[in-house]
Amino acid sequence: MKKLKDFSIPNFLMHKKILYTCIMANQQLIKGSLSTIVLHLLQSSGEMYGYEITQKVKQLTSDEIKLTEGALYPTLHKLEAEGTLTTESRKVDGRVRKYYRLTEDGKKATAERMEELEAFLLNMQRVLGLNLKLSS
Amino acid sequence: MRTLSSEQKEQLTNHIAKKPIKYIGLYNELYDHYASTYEIGENDFENTLEALDQEFDYYKVKSINDNLVDKTRKSVNQIYVEEFKNFWRWPQIMTTLGILFLCYSFIEFLPMKIIVWYVFMPFLIFTSAILIYGGILTKRKKYGNKRFESAHLASAHHFLSLPVTLFNLTVFLPALFLEPYKPRIEFYENYPLIAFILMMIFFIAAYIGFKVFKSKIRVQYL
């Protein structure tokens, strides 16, 4: 009997593909929760500038989550236009630095989003049987 | 912590200015991001620029720039609508009606030529001067041979041109109803109510336009 040609993906490529899928899935999750991350950070820190936000996320997640700056700034501009954030420009070391801060509406929106996220994660935990511990 | 030398500052200014950025707010944010990355990071200056350029490539920066103006325009339009709604309160309504009563008295007792030259023209000159001043303010900052404009002021600027457009409409409207070569002033002498209504819209548009623009002047500049 004629032997069929093996078209399966070699192991080393399969690993790359799984790794790529994991990174992409992670990026998709981060993209979906980017505004919530930004709002929460601003709630706890008071005011922050763009670069500081990326560094804070890196620090909190021990370099596991890297915010893409290309997605961060449009999110900040969107939240500012919605009236969730307010900005203040200040001169620091001879250059202009733009600080973002939550507005009163933004504080309410953050509290609502955090509640929604917590409820969502609890439901996911129940459905998928994950062993997560969420602190309130 | 390292700081940028003057040569590096100049190099960074030219580097950011080459990107497809039109608005000063975005220029300042990117400049600060690049400078902070270098100052806090460990890479040398050229490598820092190269690494960040991979994230902030041409298409990404263009998309951020377009997104910024789109969002800002929407928010400024919303402010204009809010101001328009807020306008209809008793103090403003009474003041506007008072001004309009004076205008209507002028229309009734003074010849239209005097009204045009002594009431309408000074208002038009004032509105046009504000429009030109707004244009100069909007395009003010220059970095690396490139002039940047304020997204907020650019979005609010067209509300300043609205009263001037209304004036143009007032001037050209009679041409549609009159026979050729007849002086346009005749139209308003025969239909003073139309002049009154146009004046009312002109005042309201000018008042709200200035108010929105004024609130945006201090947003982008230090």
Tab-separated table of C-alpha atoms in Angstrom:
chain	number	residue	atom	x	y	z
A	1	MET	CA	0.000	0.000	0.000
A	2	LYS	CA	1.244	3.372	-0.959
A	3	LYS	CA	2.286	5.411	2.057
A	4	LEU	CA	0.461	8.730	2.378
A	5	LYS	CA	2.587	11.842	2.596
A	6	ASP	CA	2.605	13.324	6.084
A	7	PHE	CA	1.140	16.845	5.971
A	8	SER	CA	0.957	17.329	9.747
A	9	ILE	CA	2.532	20.432	11.259
A	10	PRO	CA	6.006	19.775	12.687
A	11	ASN	CA	6.266	19.960	16.462
A	12	PHE	CA	8.478	23.016	16.630
A	13	LEU	CA	5.996	24.953	14.425
A	14	MET	CA	3.059	23.734	16.509
A	15	HIS	CA	4.661	25.151	19.657
A	16	LYS	CA	5.153	28.483	17.920
A	17	LYS	CA	1.519	28.467	16.821
A	18	ILE	CA	0.245	27.697	20.336
A	19	LEU	CA	2.495	30.408	21.756
A	20	TYR	CA	1.264	32.879	19.118
A	21	THR	CA	-2.392	31.966	19.843
A	22	CYS	CA	-1.827	32.430	23.588
A	23	ILE	CA	-0.182	35.820	23.082
A	24	MET	CA	-2.952	36.931	20.704
A	25	ALA	CA	-5.676	35.742	23.093
A	26	ASN	CA	-3.949	37.571	25.932
A	27	GLN	CA	-3.719	40.735	23.812
A	28	GLN	CA	-7.423	40.468	22.899
A	29	LEU	CA	-8.347	40.163	26.584
A	30	ILE	CA	-6.160	43.151	27.487
A	31	LYS	CA	-7.612	45.203	24.621
A	32	GLY	CA	-11.138	44.460	25.858
A	33	SER	CA	-10.309	45.495	29.412
A	34	LEU	CA	-7.915	48.354	28.636
A	35	SER	CA	-10.298	51.153	29.593
A	36	THR	CA	-11.184	49.357	32.857
A	37	ILE	CA	-7.461	48.979	33.682
A	38	VAL	CA	-6.845	52.682	32.955
A	39	LEU	CA	-9.857	53.804	35.010
A	40	HIS	CA	-8.885	51.634	37.959
A	41	LEU	CA	-5.270	52.852	37.914
A	42	LEU	CA	-6.403	56.468	37.813
A	43	GLN	CA	-8.814	55.832	40.647
A	44	SER	CA	-6.055	54.484	42.870
A	45	SER	CA	-3.312	56.928	41.826
A	46	GLY	CA	-5.271	60.148	41.395
A	47	GLU	CA	-3.508	61.381	38.279
A	48	MET	CA	-1.105	59.772	35.812
A	49	TYR	CA	0.477	60.408	32.419
A	50	GLY	CA	0.625	57.977	29.486
A	51	TYR	CA	4.103	56.529	30.050
A	52	GLU	CA	3.453	56.185	33.788
A	53	ILE	CA	0.354	54.065	33.100
A	54	THR	CA	2.305	51.606	30.921
A	55	GLN	CA	5.015	51.312	33.580
A	56	LYS	CA	2.504	50.829	36.398
A	57	VAL	CA	0.810	47.950	34.550
A	58	LYS	CA	4.206	46.367	33.890
A	59	GLN	CA	5.150	46.711	37.544
A	60	LEU	CA	1.837	45.348	38.890
A	61	THR	CA	1.876	42.305	36.615
A	62	SER	CA	5.621	41.619	36.982
A	63	ASP	CA	6.172	42.328	33.257
A	64	GLU	CA	3.597	39.709	32.216
A	65	ILE	CA	1.214	42.228	30.705
A	66	LYS	CA	2.666	44.832	28.410
A	67	LEU	CA	0.275	47.572	27.393
A	68	THR	CA	0.748	48.571	23.789
A	69	GLU	CA	1.194	52.315	23.688
A	70	GLY	CA	-0.514	52.391	20.314
A	71	ALA	CA	-3.747	51.214	21.963
A	72	LEU	CA	-3.326	53.168	25.202
A	73	TYR	CA	-3.400	56.697	23.768
A	74	PRO	CA	-6.587	56.235	21.676
A	75	THR	CA	-8.254	54.788	24.807
A	76	LEU	CA	-7.178	57.803	26.876
A	77	HIS	CA	-8.388	60.213	24.172
A	78	LYS	CA	-11.708	58.358	23.927
A	79	LEU	CA	-12.266	58.475	27.692
A	80	GLU	CA	-11.364	62.175	27.724
A	81	ALA	CA	-13.823	62.942	24.908
A	82	GLU	CA	-16.549	61.014	26.742
A	83	GLY	CA	-16.012	63.206	29.798
A	84	THR	CA	-14.806	60.296	31.942
A	85	LEU	CA	-11.313	61.803	32.214
A	86	THR	CA	-10.070	65.339	32.473
A	87	THR	CA	-6.547	66.483	31.588
A	88	GLU	CA	-4.065	69.006	32.813
A	89	SER	CA	-0.865	69.907	30.982
A	90	ARG	CA	2.166	70.860	33.042
A	91	LYS	CA	5.741	71.735	32.197
A	92	VAL	CA	8.136	69.051	33.479
A	93	ASP	CA	11.867	69.181	32.623
A	94	GLY	CA	11.216	71.678	29.849
A	95	ARG	CA	8.570	69.592	28.101
A	96	VAL	CA	4.798	69.453	28.319
A	97	ARG	CA	3.353	66.505	30.190
A	98	LYS	CA	-0.341	65.679	30.016
A	99	TYR	CA	-1.838	64.304	33.230
A	100	TYR	CA	-5.115	62.394	33.186
A	101	ARG	CA	-7.544	62.417	36.100
A	102	LEU	CA	-11.019	60.957	36.696
A	103	THR	CA	-13.986	63.318	36.584
A	104	GLU	CA	-16.944	62.871	38.966
A	105	ASP	CA	-18.759	60.952	36.208
A	106	GLY	CA	-15.582	58.940	35.672
A	107	LYS	CA	-15.490	57.896	39.331
A	108	LYS	CA	-19.045	56.575	39.087
A	109	ALA	CA	-18.271	54.831	35.779
A	110	THR	CA	-15.199	53.171	37.332
A	111	ALA	CA	-17.191	51.829	40.281
A	112	GLU	CA	-19.829	50.445	37.895
A	113	ARG	CA	-17.235	48.838	35.633
A	114	MET	CA	-15.434	47.204	38.541
A	115	GLU	CA	-18.715	45.741	39.789
A	116	GLU	CA	-19.558	44.462	36.293
A	117	LEU	CA	-16.103	42.944	35.904
A	118	GLU	CA	-16.253	41.231	39.275
A	119	ALA	CA	-19.679	39.772	38.508
A	120	PHE	CA	-18.420	38.597	35.098
A	121	LEU	CA	-15.332	36.935	36.570
A	122	LEU	CA	-17.402	35.214	39.257
A	123	ASN	CA	-19.733	33.843	36.572
A	124	MET	CA	-16.776	32.671	34.478
A	125	GLN	CA	-15.376	31.003	37.562
A	126	ARG	CA	-18.664	29.134	38.076
A	127	VAL	CA	-19.079	28.166	34.407
A	128	LEU	CA	-15.495	27.129	33.719
A	129	GLY	CA	-14.760	25.771	37.190
A	130	LEU	CA	-11.743	28.008	37.591
A	131	ASN	CA	-10.070	28.314	40.939
A	132	LEU	CA	-9.819	32.087	41.209
A	133	LYS	CA	-9.852	34.112	44.394
A	134	LEU	CA	-11.315	37.543	43.896
A	135	SER	CA	-10.868	40.089	46.615
A	136	SER	CA	-13.576	42.746	46.900
B	1	MET	CA	18.166	59.068	36.120
B	2	ARG	CA	19.488	60.192	32.725
B	3	THR	CA	18.281	63.390	31.105
B	4	LEU	CA	18.217	64.342	27.450
B	5	SER	CA	21.056	66.533	26.225
B	6	SER	CA	20.193	69.576	24.089
B	7	GLU	CA	21.293	67.740	20.913
B	8	GLN	CA	19.125	64.767	21.833
B	9	LYS	CA	16.185	67.100	22.535
B	10	GLU	CA	16.589	68.671	19.097
B	11	GLN	CA	16.958	65.246	17.491
B	12	LEU	CA	13.817	64.016	19.254
B	13	THR	CA	11.867	67.166	18.258
B	14	ASN	CA	12.713	66.599	14.585
B	15	HIS	CA	12.064	62.859	14.902
B	16	ILE	CA	8.543	63.332	16.318
B	17	ALA	CA	7.783	66.224	13.934
B	18	LYS	CA	8.430	63.894	10.973
B	19	LYS	CA	5.596	61.624	12.065
B	20	PRO	CA	2.111	62.194	10.591
B	21	ILE	CA	0.995	64.311	13.549
B	22	LYS	CA	-1.122	67.408	13.045
B	23	TYR	CA	-2.060	68.257	16.617
B	24	ILE	CA	0.066	69.757	19.352
B	25	GLY	CA	-1.538	67.660	22.108
B	26	LEU	CA	-0.451	64.433	20.446
B	27	TYR	CA	3.006	65.821	19.664
B	28	ASN	CA	3.517	66.693	23.339
B	29	GLU	CA	2.316	63.267	24.500
B	30	LEU	CA	4.576	61.356	22.123
B	31	TYR	CA	7.571	63.588	22.888
B	32	ASP	CA	7.080	63.022	26.607
B	33	HIS	CA	6.625	59.269	26.073
B	34	TYR	CA	9.846	58.947	24.058
B	35	ALA	CA	11.793	61.180	26.466
B	36	SER	CA	10.509	59.327	29.571
B	37	THR	CA	11.299	55.930	28.010
B	38	TYR	CA	14.882	57.038	27.399
B	39	GLU	CA	15.322	58.679	30.797
B	40	ILE	CA	13.976	55.732	32.795
B	41	GLY	CA	15.154	52.930	30.499
B	42	GLU	CA	18.590	51.442	29.933
B	43	ASN	CA	18.841	51.481	26.120
B	44	ASP	CA	20.908	54.126	24.394
B	45	PHE	CA	19.127	56.996	22.647
B	46	GLU	CA	19.131	55.589	19.087
B	47	ASN	CA	17.943	52.146	20.216
B	48	THR	CA	15.167	53.714	22.305
B	49	LEU	CA	13.907	55.643	19.277
B	50	GLU	CA	14.113	52.540	17.107
B	51	ALA	CA	12.246	50.347	19.609
B	52	LEU	CA	9.469	52.894	20.095
B	53	ASP	CA	9.154	53.496	16.358
B	54	GLN	CA	8.134	49.863	15.974
B	55	GLU	CA	5.111	50.591	18.149
B	56	PHE	CA	4.497	54.104	16.851
B	57	ASP	CA	4.890	53.426	13.137
B	58	TYR	CA	3.463	55.696	10.406
B	59	TYR	CA	0.040	54.028	10.200
B	60	LYS	CA	-0.419	53.723	13.956
B	61	VAL	CA	0.444	57.392	14.573
B	62	LYS	CA	-1.816	58.486	11.720
B	63	SER	CA	-4.630	56.419	13.164
B	64	ILE	CA	-4.099	57.910	16.678
B	65	ASN	CA	-4.033	61.415	15.152
B	66	ASP	CA	-7.257	60.885	13.161
B	67	ASN	CA	-8.930	59.213	16.113
B	68	LEU	CA	-7.981	62.163	18.355
B	69	VAL	CA	-9.534	64.769	16.067
B	70	ASP	CA	-12.643	62.658	15.551
B	71	LYS	CA	-13.214	62.221	19.291
B	72	THR	CA	-12.395	65.870	20.059
B	73	ARG	CA	-14.748	67.129	17.348
B	74	LYS	CA	-17.559	64.980	18.713
B	75	SER	CA	-17.001	66.233	22.267
B	76	VAL	CA	-16.834	69.901	21.143
B	77	ASN	CA	-20.038	69.456	19.103
B	78	GLN	CA	-21.671	68.008	22.198
B	79	ILE	CA	-20.532	71.032	24.257
B	80	TYR	CA	-22.037	73.313	21.587
B	81	VAL	CA	-25.372	71.471	21.747
B	82	GLU	CA	-25.308	71.678	25.574
B	83	GLU	CA	-24.558	75.424	25.421
B	84	PHE	CA	-27.397	75.864	22.942
B	85	LYS	CA	-29.795	74.076	25.305
B	86	ASN	CA	-28.512	76.069	28.298
B	87	PHE	CA	-28.990	79.297	26.365
B	88	TRP	CA	-32.765	79.008	26.638
B	89	ARG	CA	-32.984	80.183	30.241
B	90	TRP	CA	-34.816	83.237	31.493
B	91	PRO	CA	-31.857	85.659	31.976
B	92	GLN	CA	-30.437	84.906	28.512
B	93	ILE	CA	-33.860	84.913	26.874
B	94	MET	CA	-34.746	88.274	28.452
B	95	THR	CA	-31.375	89.834	27.493
B	96	THR	CA	-31.669	88.536	23.912
B	97	LEU	CA	-35.233	89.793	23.658
B	98	GLY	CA	-34.100	93.209	25.001
B	99	ILE	CA	-31.320	93.451	22.382
B	100	LEU	CA	-33.684	92.304	19.672
B	101	PHE	CA	-36.340	94.809	20.731
B	102	LEU	CA	-33.723	97.554	20.309
B	103	CYS	CA	-32.760	96.099	16.917
B	104	TYR	CA	-36.387	95.973	15.842
B	105	SER	CA	-36.867	99.595	16.947
B	106	PHE	CA	-33.849	100.526	14.822
B	107	ILE	CA	-35.340	98.662	11.879
B	108	GLU	CA	-38.655	100.440	12.369
B	109	PHE	CA	-37.340	103.999	12.809
B	110	LEU	CA	-33.946	104.130	11.087
B	111	PRO	CA	-33.216	103.717	7.397
B	112	MET	CA	-31.824	100.272	6.539
B	113	LYS	CA	-28.578	101.795	5.198
B	114	ILE	CA	-27.734	103.245	8.618
B	115	ILE	CA	-28.550	99.917	10.336
B	116	VAL	CA	-26.293	98.029	7.938
B	117	TRP	CA	-23.344	100.431	8.321
B	118	TYR	CA	-23.611	101.276	12.026
B	119	VAL	CA	-25.072	98.114	13.588
B	120	PHE	CA	-24.466	95.128	11.392
B	121	MET	CA	-21.052	96.025	9.955
B	122	PRO	CA	-19.325	96.664	13.328
B	123	PHE	CA	-20.666	93.302	14.515
B	124	LEU	CA	-19.382	91.624	11.367
B	125	ILE	CA	-15.945	93.232	11.707
B	126	PHE	CA	-15.761	92.163	15.354
B	127	THR	CA	-16.857	88.586	14.496
B	128	SER	CA	-14.395	88.365	11.596
B	129	ALA	CA	-11.555	89.704	13.771
B	130	ILE	CA	-12.310	87.026	16.384
B	131	LEU	CA	-12.405	84.409	13.614
B	132	ILE	CA	-8.962	85.468	12.327
B	133	TYR	CA	-7.549	85.655	15.866
B	134	GLY	CA	-8.964	82.153	16.528
B	135	GLY	CA	-7.269	80.887	13.363
B	136	ILE	CA	-3.924	82.308	14.498
B	137	LEU	CA	-4.370	80.795	17.978
B	138	THR	CA	-5.277	77.403	16.496
B	139	LYS	CA	-2.011	77.184	14.521
B	140	ARG	CA	0.481	78.522	16.968
B	141	LYS	CA	3.217	76.105	17.944
B	142	LYS	CA	6.121	75.277	15.659
B	143	TYR	CA	8.468	72.359	16.273
B	144	GLY	CA	11.098	71.063	13.864
B	145	ASN	CA	9.952	73.249	10.931
B	146	LYS	CA	6.387	72.030	11.340
B	147	ARG	CA	3.471	74.038	12.701
B	148	PHE	CA	1.074	72.114	14.918
B	149	GLU	CA	-2.479	73.044	15.697
B	150	SER	CA	-4.694	72.463	18.680
B	151	ALA	CA	-7.295	69.729	18.155
B	152	HIS	CA	-9.667	71.444	20.601
B	153	LEU	CA	-9.365	74.880	19.002
B	154	ALA	CA	-9.536	73.472	15.467
B	155	SER	CA	-12.764	71.683	16.420
B	156	ALA	CA	-14.242	74.807	18.038
B	157	HIS	CA	-13.040	77.201	15.302
B	158	HIS	CA	-15.769	76.422	12.791
B	159	PHE	CA	-18.345	77.635	15.308
B	160	LEU	CA	-16.675	81.049	15.042
B	161	SER	CA	-17.153	81.031	11.287
B	162	LEU	CA	-20.881	80.303	11.667
B	163	PRO	CA	-21.885	83.971	12.360
B	164	VAL	CA	-19.829	85.143	9.348
B	165	THR	CA	-21.523	82.493	7.187
B	166	LEU	CA	-24.893	83.711	8.446
B	167	PHE	CA	-23.935	87.262	7.521
B	168	ASN	CA	-23.002	86.118	4.005
B	169	LEU	CA	-26.367	84.404	3.779
B	170	THR	CA	-28.070	87.643	4.907
B	171	VAL	CA	-26.257	89.589	2.186
B	172	PHE	CA	-26.915	87.104	-0.610
B	173	LEU	CA	-30.432	85.996	0.324
B	174	PRO	CA	-32.220	89.004	-1.287
B	175	ALA	CA	-30.528	88.228	-4.625
B	176	LEU	CA	-32.731	85.127	-4.855
B	177	PHE	CA	-35.956	87.133	-4.556
B	178	LEU	CA	-35.166	90.410	-6.286
B	179	GLU	CA	-35.054	91.291	-9.941
B	180	PRO	CA	-31.522	91.818	-11.275
B	181	TYR	CA	-29.769	95.164	-10.603
B	182	LYS	CA	-32.198	96.138	-7.836
B	183	PRO	CA	-30.459	97.232	-4.635
B	184	ARG	CA	-30.565	94.423	-2.067
B	185	ILE	CA	-31.436	96.826	0.690
B	186	GLU	CA	-34.935	97.087	-0.804
B	187	PHE	CA	-35.634	93.505	0.179
B	188	TYR	CA	-35.055	94.227	3.870
B	189	GLU	CA	-36.986	97.487	3.683
B	190	ASN	CA	-39.978	95.523	2.420
B	191	TYR	CA	-39.499	92.540	4.758
B	192	PRO	CA	-38.017	93.827	8.044
B	193	LEU	CA	-39.083	90.670	9.882
B	194	ILE	CA	-36.598	88.565	7.881
B	195	ALA	CA	-33.785	90.957	8.825
B	196	PHE	CA	-34.923	90.697	12.444
B	197	ILE	CA	-34.909	86.866	12.416
B	198	LEU	CA	-31.495	86.696	10.718
B	199	MET	CA	-30.080	89.160	13.240
B	200	MET	CA	-31.439	87.043	16.082
B	201	ILE	CA	-29.811	83.877	14.722
B	202	PHE	CA	-26.588	85.839	14.127
B	203	PHE	CA	-26.444	87.042	17.755
B	204	ILE	CA	-27.202	83.633	19.239
B	205	ALA	CA	-24.671	81.833	16.981
B	206	ALA	CA	-21.998	84.441	17.745
B	207	TYR	CA	-22.619	84.310	21.525
B	208	ILE	CA	-22.506	80.496	21.783
B	209	GLY	CA	-19.617	80.195	19.285
B	210	PHE	CA	-17.436	82.616	21.306
B	211	LYS	CA	-18.336	80.895	24.552
B	212	VAL	CA	-17.356	77.417	23.281
B	213	PHE	CA	-14.143	78.692	21.686
B	214	LYS	CA	-13.169	80.642	24.815
B	215	SER	CA	-13.597	77.539	26.987
B	216	LYS	CA	-11.164	75.665	24.707
B	217	ILE	CA	-8.424	78.335	24.525
B	218	ARG	CA	-6.666	77.288	27.716
B	219	VAL	CA	-7.035	73.516	27.181
B	220	GLN	CA	-3.952	72.850	25.040
B	221	TYR	CA	-1.501	75.616	25.798
B	222	LEU	CA	0.627	76.435	28.771
